[in-house]
Coordinates of C-alpha atoms and ligand atoms in Angstrom, one line a residue:
M97 CA -35.8 168.9 92.7
P98 CA -32.4 169.4 94.6
G99 CA -31.2 172.9 94.1
C100 CA -34.3 174.1 92.7
D101 CA -35.5 177.5 94.1
K102 CA -39.1 177.7 92.7
P103 CA -42.0 177.6 95.0
A104 CA -43.8 174.4 95.3
F105 CA -47.2 176.0 95.1
A106 CA -46.2 177.2 91.6
G107 CA -45.1 173.9 90.4
D108 CA -46.5 170.8 88.8
L109 CA -47.6 167.7 90.6
D110 CA -45.9 165.1 88.8
H111 CA -46.7 161.3 89.0
V112 CA -43.2 160.1 90.0
H113 CA -43.8 156.7 88.2
E114 CA -45.4 157.7 84.9
Y115 CA -49.1 157.5 84.8
D116 CA -50.4 154.8 82.6
H117 CA -53.4 156.1 80.6
D118 CA -54.2 152.8 79.1
N119 CA -54.3 151.0 82.4
P120 CA -54.4 153.6 85.2
A121 CA -54.6 151.0 87.9
A122 CA -51.0 149.8 86.8
G123 CA -49.3 153.2 86.1
G124 CA -48.2 155.7 88.6
Q125 CA -50.6 156.2 91.4
T126 CA -52.3 159.4 92.3
T127 CA -51.4 159.0 96.0
A128 CA -49.1 161.1 98.6
V129 CA -46.2 158.9 97.7
G130 CA -46.8 158.7 94.0
L131 CA -46.8 162.5 93.5
A132 CA -44.1 164.8 93.8
T133 CA -44.0 168.7 93.0
K134 CA -41.7 169.8 90.4
C135 CA -41.2 173.3 88.7
R136 CA -42.1 173.2 85.0
M137 CA -38.6 173.2 83.7
H138 CA -37.5 170.4 86.1
H139 CA -40.9 168.4 85.3
Q140 CA -39.9 168.8 81.4
M141 CA -36.3 167.7 82.2
K142 CA -37.7 164.6 83.8
T143 CA -39.9 163.9 80.9
D144 CA -37.2 164.4 78.4
G145 CA -35.0 161.9 80.6
V146 CA -32.4 164.2 81.9
F147 CA -32.9 162.3 85.3
L148 CA -34.8 159.6 86.8
D149 CA -36.5 159.9 90.3
D150 CA -38.0 157.4 92.5
Q151 CA -40.1 158.0 95.7
Y152 CA -41.0 155.4 98.2
I153 CA -41.8 154.9 101.9
D154 CA -38.8 154.0 104.1
A155 CA -38.8 152.0 107.3
T156 CA -39.9 154.9 109.4
G157 CA -43.1 155.7 107.3
K158 CA -41.7 158.8 105.7
A159 CA -41.6 159.4 102.1
R160 CA -38.1 159.4 100.5
Q161 CA -36.9 160.7 97.0
V162 CA -34.0 159.6 95.1
F163 CA -32.8 161.4 92.0
Y164 CA -30.4 159.5 89.4
T165 CA -28.7 161.8 87.2
Q166 CA -27.2 160.9 83.8
N167 CA -23.6 161.3 84.9
G168 CA -24.2 158.7 87.6
A169 CA -24.9 160.8 90.5
T170 CA -27.4 159.6 93.1
I171 CA -29.1 162.1 95.4
H172 CA -31.2 160.9 98.5
G173 CA -33.6 163.1 100.2
Y174 CA -36.7 163.3 102.1
A175 CA -39.9 164.0 99.9
E176 CA -41.4 167.6 100.6
S177 CA -43.9 167.0 103.1
G178 CA -44.7 170.4 104.4
D179 CA -44.1 169.3 108.0
D180 CA -41.7 172.3 108.7
L181 CA -44.6 174.6 108.3
F182 CA -47.4 172.3 109.7
P183 CA -45.8 170.1 112.4
T184 CA -48.9 168.0 112.8
L185 CA -48.4 166.6 109.5
R186 CA -45.8 164.3 111.0
D187 CA -48.6 162.4 112.6
I188 CA -49.5 161.1 109.2
T189 CA -48.0 157.7 108.2
F190 CA -48.0 156.9 104.6
T191 CA -48.5 153.5 103.3
D192 CA -48.1 151.9 99.8
P193 CA -51.4 151.6 97.8
E194 CA -52.7 148.2 97.2
P195 CA -51.0 146.6 94.2
P196 CA -52.9 147.1 91.0
P197 CA -54.7 144.1 89.5
K198 CA -53.0 142.3 86.7
P199 CA -54.4 143.2 83.4
P200 CA -55.9 140.5 81.4
P201 CA -53.7 138.8 78.9
P202 CA -53.6 140.4 75.4
Q203 CA -56.1 138.9 72.9
P204 CA -55.1 138.2 69.2
N205 CA -56.0 140.8 66.7
T206 CA -56.5 143.5 69.2
P207 CA -54.3 146.7 69.7
E208 CA -52.9 144.9 72.7
S209 CA -51.8 141.9 70.7
P210 CA -48.2 141.1 71.0
T211 CA -48.0 141.3 67.3
R212 CA -48.6 145.2 67.3
R213 CA -45.5 147.2 68.2
R214 CA -45.8 149.0 71.6
P215 CA -45.9 153.0 71.2
R216 CA -42.5 154.5 72.0
L217 CA -43.8 156.3 75.1
A218 CA -44.8 152.9 76.4
D219 CA -41.4 151.7 75.7
T220 CA -39.9 154.7 77.6
H221 CA -42.3 154.1 80.6
A222 CA -41.3 150.4 80.8
R223 CA -37.7 151.2 80.6
R224 CA -38.1 153.7 83.5
R225 CA -40.1 151.3 85.6
Q226 CA -37.2 148.7 85.0
E227 CA -34.5 151.2 85.9
R228 CA -36.4 152.3 89.1
E229 CA -36.7 148.5 90.1
R230 CA -32.9 147.9 89.3
N231 CA -32.2 151.0 91.4
R232 CA -34.3 149.7 94.4
K233 CA -32.7 146.6 94.4
A234 CA -29.2 148.1 94.4
L235 CA -30.5 150.5 97.3
E236 CA -31.6 147.5 99.2
A237 CA -28.2 145.6 98.7
T238 CA -26.5 148.7 99.9
G239 CA -28.8 149.0 102.8
E240 CA -31.2 151.6 103.9
Q241 CA -28.7 152.9 106.5
E242 CA -26.2 153.9 103.9
A243 CA -29.0 155.7 102.2
R244 CA -30.2 157.6 105.4
R245 CA -26.6 158.5 106.2
A246 CA -26.4 160.0 102.8
V247 CA -29.5 162.1 103.6
E248 CA -28.2 163.2 107.0
D249 CA -24.5 164.0 105.7
R250 CA -25.5 166.3 102.8
P251 CA -26.0 170.1 103.3
P252 CA -29.7 171.4 103.0
F253 CA -30.7 172.5 99.5
Ligands
LIG61 ZN1 -37.3 173.2 89.5

């Protein structure tokens, strides 16, 4: 988290995209690009919706993080890779995992039936997925170069 001074080894591994306990293949992936370290406080703040984050692979194959605050600020940065301590980690190129299989359509009179109200947490996760998708499209529209410039122009935190 930008500005956080807690050591990563004492933090939580957070699924950047929320893990889907009902359908693990469709939720946040437990992969290098699907996980980010956050201290307990910042992890809880994310869970409470104080900010939204996203993590993706850029054109150079490096993991990027983006934080969206409630007051409209967008903070770009590279995901913590540890390559400053272990330079050979730079040789690793991350790739996106295979897309998850589509779940079967809901059957009538089952818990997945459209007549049953979706749990509030599932609504929250769906809203965050939509928000990340919208942010990614906006990022693509403004261009990766602009995002990269934002990373290079900011002071280290
Ligand atoms: Zn923190």
